[in-house]
mmCIF file of C-alpha atoms and ligand atoms in Angstrom:
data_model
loop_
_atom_site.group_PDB
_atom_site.id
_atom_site.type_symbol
_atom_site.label_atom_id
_atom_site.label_comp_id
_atom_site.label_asym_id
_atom_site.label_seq_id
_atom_site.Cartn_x
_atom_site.Cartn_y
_atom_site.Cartn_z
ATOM 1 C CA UNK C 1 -17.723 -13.724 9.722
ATOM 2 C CA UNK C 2 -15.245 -15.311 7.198
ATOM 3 C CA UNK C 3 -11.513 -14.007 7.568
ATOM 4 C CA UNK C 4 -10.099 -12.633 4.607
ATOM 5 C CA UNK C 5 -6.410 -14.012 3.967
ATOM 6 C CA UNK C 6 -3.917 -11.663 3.014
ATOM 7 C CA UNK C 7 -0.230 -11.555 2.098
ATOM 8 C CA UNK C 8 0.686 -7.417 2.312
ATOM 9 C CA UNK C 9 3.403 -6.370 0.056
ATOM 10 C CA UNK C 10 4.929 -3.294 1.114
ATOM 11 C CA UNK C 11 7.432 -0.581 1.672
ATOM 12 C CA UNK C 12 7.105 0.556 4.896
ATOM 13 C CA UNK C 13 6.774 4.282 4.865
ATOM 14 C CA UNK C 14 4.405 6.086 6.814
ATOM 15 C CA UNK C 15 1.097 5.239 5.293
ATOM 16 C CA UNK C 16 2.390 1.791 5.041
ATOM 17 C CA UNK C 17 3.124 1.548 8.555
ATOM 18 C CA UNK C 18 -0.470 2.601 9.643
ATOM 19 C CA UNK C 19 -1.875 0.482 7.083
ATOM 20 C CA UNK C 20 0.086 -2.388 8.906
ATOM 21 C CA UNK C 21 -2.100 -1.418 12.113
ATOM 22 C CA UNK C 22 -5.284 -1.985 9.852
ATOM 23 C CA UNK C 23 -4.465 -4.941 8.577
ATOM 24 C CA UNK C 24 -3.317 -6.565 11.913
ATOM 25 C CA UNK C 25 -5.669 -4.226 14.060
ATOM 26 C CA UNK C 26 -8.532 -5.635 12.335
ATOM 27 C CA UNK C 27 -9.771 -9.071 13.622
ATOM 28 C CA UNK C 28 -11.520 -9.991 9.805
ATOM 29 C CA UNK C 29 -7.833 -9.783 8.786
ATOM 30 C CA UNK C 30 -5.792 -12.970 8.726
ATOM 31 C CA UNK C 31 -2.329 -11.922 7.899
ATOM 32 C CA UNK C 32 -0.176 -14.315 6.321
ATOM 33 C CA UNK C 33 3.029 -12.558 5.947
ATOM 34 C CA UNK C 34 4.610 -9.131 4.954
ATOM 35 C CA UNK C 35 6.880 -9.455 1.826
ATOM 36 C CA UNK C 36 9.019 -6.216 1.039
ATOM 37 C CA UNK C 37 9.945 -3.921 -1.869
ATOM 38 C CA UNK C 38 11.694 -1.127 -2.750
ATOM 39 C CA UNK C 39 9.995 2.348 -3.012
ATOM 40 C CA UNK C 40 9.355 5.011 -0.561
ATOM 41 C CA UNK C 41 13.118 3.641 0.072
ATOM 42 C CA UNK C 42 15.651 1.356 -0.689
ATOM 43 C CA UNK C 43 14.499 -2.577 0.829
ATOM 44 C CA UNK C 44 16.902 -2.856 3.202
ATOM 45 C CA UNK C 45 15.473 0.429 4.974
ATOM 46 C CA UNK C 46 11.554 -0.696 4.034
ATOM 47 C CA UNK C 47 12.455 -4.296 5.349
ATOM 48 C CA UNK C 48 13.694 -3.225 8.591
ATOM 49 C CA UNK C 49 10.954 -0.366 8.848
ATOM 50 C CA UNK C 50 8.421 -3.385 8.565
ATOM 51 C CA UNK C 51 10.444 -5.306 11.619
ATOM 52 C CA UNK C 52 10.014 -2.507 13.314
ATOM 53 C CA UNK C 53 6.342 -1.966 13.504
ATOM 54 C CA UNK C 54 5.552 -5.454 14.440
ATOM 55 C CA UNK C 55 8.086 -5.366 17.258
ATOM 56 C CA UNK C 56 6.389 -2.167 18.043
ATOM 57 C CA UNK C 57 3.074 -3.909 17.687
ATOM 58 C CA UNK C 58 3.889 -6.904 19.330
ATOM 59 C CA UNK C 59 3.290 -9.083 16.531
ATOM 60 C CA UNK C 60 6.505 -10.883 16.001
ATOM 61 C CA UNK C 61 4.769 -14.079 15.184
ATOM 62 C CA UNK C 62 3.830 -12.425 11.491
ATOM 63 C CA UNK C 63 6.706 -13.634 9.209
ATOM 64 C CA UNK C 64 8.252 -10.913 7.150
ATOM 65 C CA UNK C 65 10.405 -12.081 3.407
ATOM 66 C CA UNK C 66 12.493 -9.309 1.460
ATOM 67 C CA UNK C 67 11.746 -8.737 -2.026
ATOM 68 C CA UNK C 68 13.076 -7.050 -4.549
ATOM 69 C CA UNK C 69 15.690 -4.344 -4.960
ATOM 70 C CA UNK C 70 15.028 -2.509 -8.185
ATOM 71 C CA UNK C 71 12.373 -2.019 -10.744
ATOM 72 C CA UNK C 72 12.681 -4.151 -13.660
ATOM 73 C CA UNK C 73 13.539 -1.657 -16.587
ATOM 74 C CA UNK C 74 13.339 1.417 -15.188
ATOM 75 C CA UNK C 75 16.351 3.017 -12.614
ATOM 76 C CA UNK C 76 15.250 3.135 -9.211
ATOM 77 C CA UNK C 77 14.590 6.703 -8.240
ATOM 78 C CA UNK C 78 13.507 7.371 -4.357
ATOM 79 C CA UNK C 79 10.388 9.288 -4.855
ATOM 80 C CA UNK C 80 10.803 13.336 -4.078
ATOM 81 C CA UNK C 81 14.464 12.627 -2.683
ATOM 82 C CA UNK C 82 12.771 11.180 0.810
ATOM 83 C CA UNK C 83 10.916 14.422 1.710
ATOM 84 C CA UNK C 84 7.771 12.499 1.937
ATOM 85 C CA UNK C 85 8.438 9.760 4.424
ATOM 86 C CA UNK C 86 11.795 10.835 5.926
ATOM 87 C CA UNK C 87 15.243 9.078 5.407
ATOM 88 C CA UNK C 88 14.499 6.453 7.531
ATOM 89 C CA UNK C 89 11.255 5.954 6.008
ATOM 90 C CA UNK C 90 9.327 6.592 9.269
ATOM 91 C CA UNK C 91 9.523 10.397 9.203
ATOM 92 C CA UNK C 92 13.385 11.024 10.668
ATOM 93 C CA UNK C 93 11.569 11.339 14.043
ATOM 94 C CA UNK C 94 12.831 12.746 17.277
ATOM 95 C CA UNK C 95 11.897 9.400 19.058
ATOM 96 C CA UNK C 96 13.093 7.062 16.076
ATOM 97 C CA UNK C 97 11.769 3.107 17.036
ATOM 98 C CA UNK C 98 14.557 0.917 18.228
ATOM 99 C CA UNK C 99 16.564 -1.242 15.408
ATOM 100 C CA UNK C 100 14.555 -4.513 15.201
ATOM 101 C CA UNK C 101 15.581 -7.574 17.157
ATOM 102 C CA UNK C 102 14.134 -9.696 14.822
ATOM 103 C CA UNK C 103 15.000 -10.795 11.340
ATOM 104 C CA UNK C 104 13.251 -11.277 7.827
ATOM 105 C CA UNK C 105 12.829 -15.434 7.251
ATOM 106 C CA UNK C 106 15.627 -16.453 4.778
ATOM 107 C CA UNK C 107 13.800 -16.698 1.095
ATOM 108 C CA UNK C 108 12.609 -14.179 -0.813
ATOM 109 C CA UNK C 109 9.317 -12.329 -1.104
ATOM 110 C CA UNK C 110 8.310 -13.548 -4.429
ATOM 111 C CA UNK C 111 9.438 -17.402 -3.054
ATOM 112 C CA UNK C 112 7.187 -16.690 0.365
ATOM 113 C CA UNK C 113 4.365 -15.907 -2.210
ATOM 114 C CA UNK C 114 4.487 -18.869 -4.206
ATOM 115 C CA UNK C 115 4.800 -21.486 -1.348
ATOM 116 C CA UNK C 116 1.889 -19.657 0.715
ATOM 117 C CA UNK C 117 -0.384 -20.017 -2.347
ATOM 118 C CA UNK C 118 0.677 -23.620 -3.445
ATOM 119 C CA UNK C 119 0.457 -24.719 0.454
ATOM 120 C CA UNK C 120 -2.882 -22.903 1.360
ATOM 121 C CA UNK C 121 -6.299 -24.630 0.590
ATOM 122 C CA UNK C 122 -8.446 -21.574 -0.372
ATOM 123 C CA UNK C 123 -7.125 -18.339 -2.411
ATOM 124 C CA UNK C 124 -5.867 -15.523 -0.695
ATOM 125 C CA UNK C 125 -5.417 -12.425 -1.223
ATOM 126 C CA UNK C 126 -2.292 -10.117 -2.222
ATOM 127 C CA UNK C 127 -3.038 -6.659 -0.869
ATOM 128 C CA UNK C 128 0.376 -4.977 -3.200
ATOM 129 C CA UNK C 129 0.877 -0.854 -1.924
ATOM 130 C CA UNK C 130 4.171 -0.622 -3.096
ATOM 131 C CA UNK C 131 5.729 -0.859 -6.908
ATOM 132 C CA UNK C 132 4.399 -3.647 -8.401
ATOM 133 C CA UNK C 133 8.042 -5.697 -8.826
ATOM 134 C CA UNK C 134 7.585 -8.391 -6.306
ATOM 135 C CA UNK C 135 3.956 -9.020 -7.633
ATOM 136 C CA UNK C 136 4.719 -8.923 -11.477
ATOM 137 C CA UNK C 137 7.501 -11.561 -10.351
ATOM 138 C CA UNK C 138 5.383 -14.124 -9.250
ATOM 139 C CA UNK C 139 3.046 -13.791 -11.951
ATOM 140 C CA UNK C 140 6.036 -14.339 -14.987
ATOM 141 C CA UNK C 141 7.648 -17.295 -12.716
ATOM 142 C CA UNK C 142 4.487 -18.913 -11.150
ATOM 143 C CA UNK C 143 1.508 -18.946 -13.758
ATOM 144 C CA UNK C 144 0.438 -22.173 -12.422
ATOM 145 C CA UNK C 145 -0.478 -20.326 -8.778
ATOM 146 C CA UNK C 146 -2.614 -18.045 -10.114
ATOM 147 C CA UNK C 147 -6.108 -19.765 -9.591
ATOM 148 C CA UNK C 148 -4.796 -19.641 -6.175
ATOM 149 C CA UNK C 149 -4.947 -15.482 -6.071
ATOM 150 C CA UNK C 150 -8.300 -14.387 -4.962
ATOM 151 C CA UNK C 151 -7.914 -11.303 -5.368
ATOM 152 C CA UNK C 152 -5.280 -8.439 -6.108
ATOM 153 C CA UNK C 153 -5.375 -4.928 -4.259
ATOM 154 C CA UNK C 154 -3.461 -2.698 -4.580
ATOM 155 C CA UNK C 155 -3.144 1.054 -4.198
ATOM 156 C CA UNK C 156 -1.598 2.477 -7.302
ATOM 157 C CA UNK C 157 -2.286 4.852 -9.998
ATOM 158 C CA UNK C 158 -4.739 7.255 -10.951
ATOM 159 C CA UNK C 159 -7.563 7.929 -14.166
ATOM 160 C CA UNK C 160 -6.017 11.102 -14.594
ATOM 161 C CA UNK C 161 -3.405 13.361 -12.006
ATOM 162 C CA UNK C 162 -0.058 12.297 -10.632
ATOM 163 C CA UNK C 163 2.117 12.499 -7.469
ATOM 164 C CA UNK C 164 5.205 11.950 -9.122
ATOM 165 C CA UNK C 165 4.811 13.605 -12.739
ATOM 166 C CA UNK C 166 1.956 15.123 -14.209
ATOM 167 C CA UNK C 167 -0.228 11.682 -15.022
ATOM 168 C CA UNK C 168 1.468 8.981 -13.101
ATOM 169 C CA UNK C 169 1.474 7.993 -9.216
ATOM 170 C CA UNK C 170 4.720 6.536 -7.238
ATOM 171 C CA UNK C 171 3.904 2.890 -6.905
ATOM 172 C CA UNK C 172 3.176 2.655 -10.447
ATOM 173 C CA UNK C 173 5.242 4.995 -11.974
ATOM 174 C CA UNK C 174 8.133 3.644 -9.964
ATOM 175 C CA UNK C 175 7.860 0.164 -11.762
ATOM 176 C CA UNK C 176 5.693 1.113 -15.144
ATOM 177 C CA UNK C 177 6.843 -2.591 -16.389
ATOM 178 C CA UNK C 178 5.841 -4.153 -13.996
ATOM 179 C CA UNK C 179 2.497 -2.392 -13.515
ATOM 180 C CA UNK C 180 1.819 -3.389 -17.100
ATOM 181 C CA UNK C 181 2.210 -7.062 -16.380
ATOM 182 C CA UNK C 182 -0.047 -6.586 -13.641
ATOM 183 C CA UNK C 183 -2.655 -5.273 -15.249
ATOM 184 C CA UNK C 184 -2.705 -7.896 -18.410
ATOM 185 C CA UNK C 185 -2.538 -10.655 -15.868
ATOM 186 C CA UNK C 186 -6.278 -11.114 -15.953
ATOM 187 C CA UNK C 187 -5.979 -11.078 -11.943
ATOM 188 C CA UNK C 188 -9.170 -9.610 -10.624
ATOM 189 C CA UNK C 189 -7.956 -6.392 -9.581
ATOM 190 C CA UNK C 190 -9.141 -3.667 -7.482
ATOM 191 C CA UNK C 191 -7.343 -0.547 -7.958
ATOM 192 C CA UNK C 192 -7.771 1.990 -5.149
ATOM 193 C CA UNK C 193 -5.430 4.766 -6.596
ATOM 194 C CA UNK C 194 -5.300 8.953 -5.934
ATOM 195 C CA UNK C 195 -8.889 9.701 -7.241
ATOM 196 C CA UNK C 196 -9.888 7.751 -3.861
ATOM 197 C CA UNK C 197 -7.294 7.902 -1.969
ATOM 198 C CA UNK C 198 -6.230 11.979 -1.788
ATOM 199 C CA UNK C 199 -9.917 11.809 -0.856
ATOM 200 C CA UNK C 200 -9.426 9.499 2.386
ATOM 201 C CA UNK C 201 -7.477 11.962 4.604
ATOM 202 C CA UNK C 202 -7.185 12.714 8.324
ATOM 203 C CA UNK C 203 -8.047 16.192 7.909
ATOM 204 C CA UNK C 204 -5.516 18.635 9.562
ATOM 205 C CA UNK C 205 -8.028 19.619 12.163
ATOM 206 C CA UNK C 206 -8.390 16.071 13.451
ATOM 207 C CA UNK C 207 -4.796 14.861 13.520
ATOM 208 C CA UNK C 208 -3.785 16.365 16.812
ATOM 209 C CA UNK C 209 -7.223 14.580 18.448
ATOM 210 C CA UNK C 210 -5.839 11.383 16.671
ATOM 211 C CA UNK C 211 -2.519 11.382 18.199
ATOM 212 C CA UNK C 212 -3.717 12.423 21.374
ATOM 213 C CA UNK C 213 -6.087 8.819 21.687
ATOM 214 C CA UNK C 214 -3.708 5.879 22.619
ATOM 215 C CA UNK C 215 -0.251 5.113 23.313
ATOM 216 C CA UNK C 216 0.159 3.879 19.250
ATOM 217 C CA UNK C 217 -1.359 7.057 17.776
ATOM 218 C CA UNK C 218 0.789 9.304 19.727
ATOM 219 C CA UNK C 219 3.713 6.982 18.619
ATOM 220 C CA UNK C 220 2.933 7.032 14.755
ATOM 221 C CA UNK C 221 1.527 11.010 15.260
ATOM 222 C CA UNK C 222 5.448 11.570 16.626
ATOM 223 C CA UNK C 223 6.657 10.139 13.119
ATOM 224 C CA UNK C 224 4.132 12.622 10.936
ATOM 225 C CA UNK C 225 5.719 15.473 11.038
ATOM 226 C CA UNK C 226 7.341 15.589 7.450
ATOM 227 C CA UNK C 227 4.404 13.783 6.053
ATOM 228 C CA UNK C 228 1.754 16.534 6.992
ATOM 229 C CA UNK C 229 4.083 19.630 5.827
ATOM 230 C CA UNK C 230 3.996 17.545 2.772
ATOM 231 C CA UNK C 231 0.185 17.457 2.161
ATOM 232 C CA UNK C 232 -0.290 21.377 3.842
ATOM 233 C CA UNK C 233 2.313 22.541 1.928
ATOM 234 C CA UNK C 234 2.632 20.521 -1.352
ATOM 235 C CA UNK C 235 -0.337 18.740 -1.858
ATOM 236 C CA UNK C 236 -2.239 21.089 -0.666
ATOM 237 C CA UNK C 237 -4.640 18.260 0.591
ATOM 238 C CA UNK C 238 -7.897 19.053 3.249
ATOM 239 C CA UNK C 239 -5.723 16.311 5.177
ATOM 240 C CA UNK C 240 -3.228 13.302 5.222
ATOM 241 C CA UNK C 241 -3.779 10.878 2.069
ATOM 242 C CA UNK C 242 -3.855 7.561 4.287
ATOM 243 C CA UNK C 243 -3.349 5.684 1.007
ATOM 244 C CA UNK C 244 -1.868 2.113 1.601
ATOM 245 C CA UNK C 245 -4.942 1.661 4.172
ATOM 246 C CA UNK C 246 -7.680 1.944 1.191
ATOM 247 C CA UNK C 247 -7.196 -1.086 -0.661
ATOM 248 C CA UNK C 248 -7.467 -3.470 2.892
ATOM 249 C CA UNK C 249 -10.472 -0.935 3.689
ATOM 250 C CA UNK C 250 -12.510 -1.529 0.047
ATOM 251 C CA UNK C 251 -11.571 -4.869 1.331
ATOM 252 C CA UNK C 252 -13.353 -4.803 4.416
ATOM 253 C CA UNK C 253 -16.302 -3.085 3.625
ATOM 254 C CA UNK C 254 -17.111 -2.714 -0.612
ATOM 255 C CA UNK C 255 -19.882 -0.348 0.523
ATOM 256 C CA UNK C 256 -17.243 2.210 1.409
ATOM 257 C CA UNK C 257 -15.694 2.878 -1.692
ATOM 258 C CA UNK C 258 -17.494 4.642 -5.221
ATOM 259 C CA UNK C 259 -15.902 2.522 -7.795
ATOM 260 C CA UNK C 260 -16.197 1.658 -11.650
ATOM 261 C CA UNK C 261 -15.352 -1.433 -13.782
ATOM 262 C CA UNK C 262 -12.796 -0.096 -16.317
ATOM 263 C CA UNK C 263 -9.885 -1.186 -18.956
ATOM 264 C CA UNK C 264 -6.519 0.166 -17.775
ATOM 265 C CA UNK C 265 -3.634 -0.566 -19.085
ATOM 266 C CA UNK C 266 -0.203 1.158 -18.195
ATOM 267 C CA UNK C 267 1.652 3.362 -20.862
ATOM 268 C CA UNK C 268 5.075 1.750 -20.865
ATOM 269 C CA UNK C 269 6.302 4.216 -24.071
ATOM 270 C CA UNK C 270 4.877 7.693 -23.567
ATOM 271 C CA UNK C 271 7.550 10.543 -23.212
ATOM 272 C CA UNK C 272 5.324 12.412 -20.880
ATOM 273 C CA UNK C 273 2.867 9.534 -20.019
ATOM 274 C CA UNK C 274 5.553 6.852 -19.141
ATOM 275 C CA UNK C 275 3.927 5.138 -15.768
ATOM 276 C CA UNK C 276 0.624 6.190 -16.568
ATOM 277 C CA UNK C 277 -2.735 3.989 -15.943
ATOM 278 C CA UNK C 278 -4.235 5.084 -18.836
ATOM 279 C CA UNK C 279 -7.459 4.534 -17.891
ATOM 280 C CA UNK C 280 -10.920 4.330 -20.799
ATOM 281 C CA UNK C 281 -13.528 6.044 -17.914
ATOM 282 C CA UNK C 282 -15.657 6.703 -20.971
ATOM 283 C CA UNK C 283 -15.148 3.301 -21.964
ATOM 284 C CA UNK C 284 -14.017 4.677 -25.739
ATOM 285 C CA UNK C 285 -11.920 1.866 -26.714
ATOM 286 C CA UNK C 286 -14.494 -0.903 -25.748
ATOM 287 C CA UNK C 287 -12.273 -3.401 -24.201
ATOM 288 C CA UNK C 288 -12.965 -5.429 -21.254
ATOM 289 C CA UNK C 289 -12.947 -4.076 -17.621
ATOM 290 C CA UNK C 290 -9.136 -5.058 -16.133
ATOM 291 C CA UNK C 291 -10.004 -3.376 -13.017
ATOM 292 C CA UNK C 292 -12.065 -2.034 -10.445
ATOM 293 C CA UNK C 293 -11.002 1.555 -9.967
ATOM 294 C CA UNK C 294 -12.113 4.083 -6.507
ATOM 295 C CA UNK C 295 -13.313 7.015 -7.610
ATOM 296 C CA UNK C 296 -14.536 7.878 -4.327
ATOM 297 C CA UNK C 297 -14.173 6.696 -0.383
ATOM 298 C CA UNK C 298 -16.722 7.237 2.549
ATOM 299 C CA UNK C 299 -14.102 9.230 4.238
ATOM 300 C CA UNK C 300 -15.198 9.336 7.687
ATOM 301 C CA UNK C 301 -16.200 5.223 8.016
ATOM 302 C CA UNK C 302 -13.195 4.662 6.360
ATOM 303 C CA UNK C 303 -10.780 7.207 8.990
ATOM 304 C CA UNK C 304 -12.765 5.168 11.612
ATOM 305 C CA UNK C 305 -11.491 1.740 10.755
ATOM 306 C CA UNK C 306 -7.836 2.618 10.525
ATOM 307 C CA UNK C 307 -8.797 4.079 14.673
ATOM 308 C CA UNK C 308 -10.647 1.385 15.391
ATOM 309 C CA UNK C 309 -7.647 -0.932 14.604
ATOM 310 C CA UNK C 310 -5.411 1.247 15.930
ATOM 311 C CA UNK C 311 -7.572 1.410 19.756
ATOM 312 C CA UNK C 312 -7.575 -2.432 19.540
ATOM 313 C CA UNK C 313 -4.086 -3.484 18.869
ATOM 314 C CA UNK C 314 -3.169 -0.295 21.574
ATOM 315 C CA UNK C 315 -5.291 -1.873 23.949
ATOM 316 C CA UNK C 316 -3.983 -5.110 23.714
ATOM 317 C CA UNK C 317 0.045 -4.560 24.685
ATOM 318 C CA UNK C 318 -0.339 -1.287 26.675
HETATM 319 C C1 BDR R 401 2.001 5.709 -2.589
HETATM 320 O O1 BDR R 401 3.379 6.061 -2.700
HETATM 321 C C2 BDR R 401 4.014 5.936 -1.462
HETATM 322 O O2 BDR R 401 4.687 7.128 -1.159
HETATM 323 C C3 BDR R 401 2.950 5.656 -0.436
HETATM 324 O O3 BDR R 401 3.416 4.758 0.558
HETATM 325 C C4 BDR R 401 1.812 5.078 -1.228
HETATM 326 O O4 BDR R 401 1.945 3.674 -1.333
HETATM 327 C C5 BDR R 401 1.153 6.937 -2.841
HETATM 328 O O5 BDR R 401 1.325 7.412 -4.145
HETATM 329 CA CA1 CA R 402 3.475 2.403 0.051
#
């Protein structure tokens, strides 16, 4: 079957750690590279925190380019002061991974983007599950590579409830400028945000099983702990949201995800809206489609993947 060719912009986090497993744990996959943002933390941490799962994966062969270090209008603001994904960004565990041995290459994300596109013979794909900076950089400085973008996925945004305020998710809300570009790039986008993803859980009654099945899940179920108070407690989710694995899942397998052709555009002025994908689901304002938004996920196929990947990269450095 024909690999799919991704570039994963990130910042690694807990869901974007195991959605580092899927993406290299799955063999349709052909990773590229790993370019960094800002976000769940500041890019220094998310940088190293992506160093650190291919060292812990083995995978040191996958190069890794920092990206950017702020949002472009809006202050950076570490979502819910780091309760979420831990100071560190990999849950403050008891067993933290080691510092990384290895180092990010020496230009930038956005630069790394660029000269993958203009160098590769077919498109590839950008698979974005951080704020949308790095991404809306490449499209304002390199118009001229955008034939070369197959396709855009990212997780991010919502039709309707937040994380982060009433109406707006992180990754978007984080960077609503840069969201906006995004979405008025005429990129084909598919847009696998909270109406999909709070839906694709480990449910609580399974983690324990899932961290009990290879060396890998025990390691990433030791880094959970903050991250599952967060959906019992908070949320108030059936499980853990394993967000940044939907959009490489959709990917995979279209048949998995419930999904709808829609406008969205992203409110850059509202008071109470400001991050928002407003998004036309009753398609009142009659303007084309920008995106292809989850409504819904298949959530057990789509829990199996992320194990799957997870069995085969455990299997292969014990
Ligand atoms: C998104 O925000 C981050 O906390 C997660 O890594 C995910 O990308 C969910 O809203
Ligand atoms: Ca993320």
């Amino acid at each position: 079957m024909e690999k799919i060719k991704i570039i994963m912009d990130l910042d690694v986090g807990l869901d974007d750690a195991i959605a580092m497993c899927l993406a290299l744990g799955n063999e349709r996959f052909d990773v590229l590279g790993f370019t960094t943002t800002y976000g769940n933390r500041h890019v220094d941490v998310t940088t190293k925190n992506t160093l650190k799962i291919l060292e812990l994966l083995g995978r040191t062969d996958i190069p890794v380019a920092r990206g950017s270090v702020r949002p472009i209008v809006a202050p950076y603001d570490p979502p819910y002061k780091s309760i979420v994904h831990g100071h560190d960004g990999l849950g403050d565990s008891a067993n933290p991974l080691p510092e990384p041995t290895i180092k990010e290459i020496d230009i930038s994300a956005v630069e790394f983007m660029a000269r993958t596109l203009r160098e590769s013979e077919e498109p590839i794909t950008i698979v974005a599950v951080g704020p949308l900076t790095n991404v809306a950089t490449l499209i304002m400085t390199h118009p001229e590579l955008m034939p070369k973008v197959k396709e855009l996925a990212i997780m991010g945004g919502s039709t309707l409830k937040g994380n982060r305020n009433p109406v707006a998710e992180a990754n978007i809300v984080m960077d609503p400028e840069a969201a906006h570009i995004v979405f008025k790039s005429g990129l084909k986008i598919k847009m696998a945000g909270l109406d999909a993803t709070w839906k694709g859980y480990i449910g609580f009654d399974e983690i324990e099983e899932f961290g009990n099945t290879n060396w890998l899940t025990k390691t990433i179920y030791d880094m959970l702990g903050i991250y599952i108070e967060h959906y019992r407690d908070r949320i108030k989710n059936p499980g853990l949201a394993m967000h940044d694995s939907l959009p490489l899942a959709w990917l995979l397998n279209p048949e998995l995800v419930e999904s709808e052709d829609l406008y969205v555009t992203v409110d850059i002025n509202g008071r109470y809206t400001y991050g928002m994908t407003v998004t036309d689901v009753n398609r009142i304002l009659n303007e084309k489609p920008t995106a292809q938004v989850a409504l819904g996920v298949k959530r057990e196929e789509f829990i199996q993947l992320i194990k799957d990947a997870m069995a085969k990269l455990a299997a292969e450095k014990k």
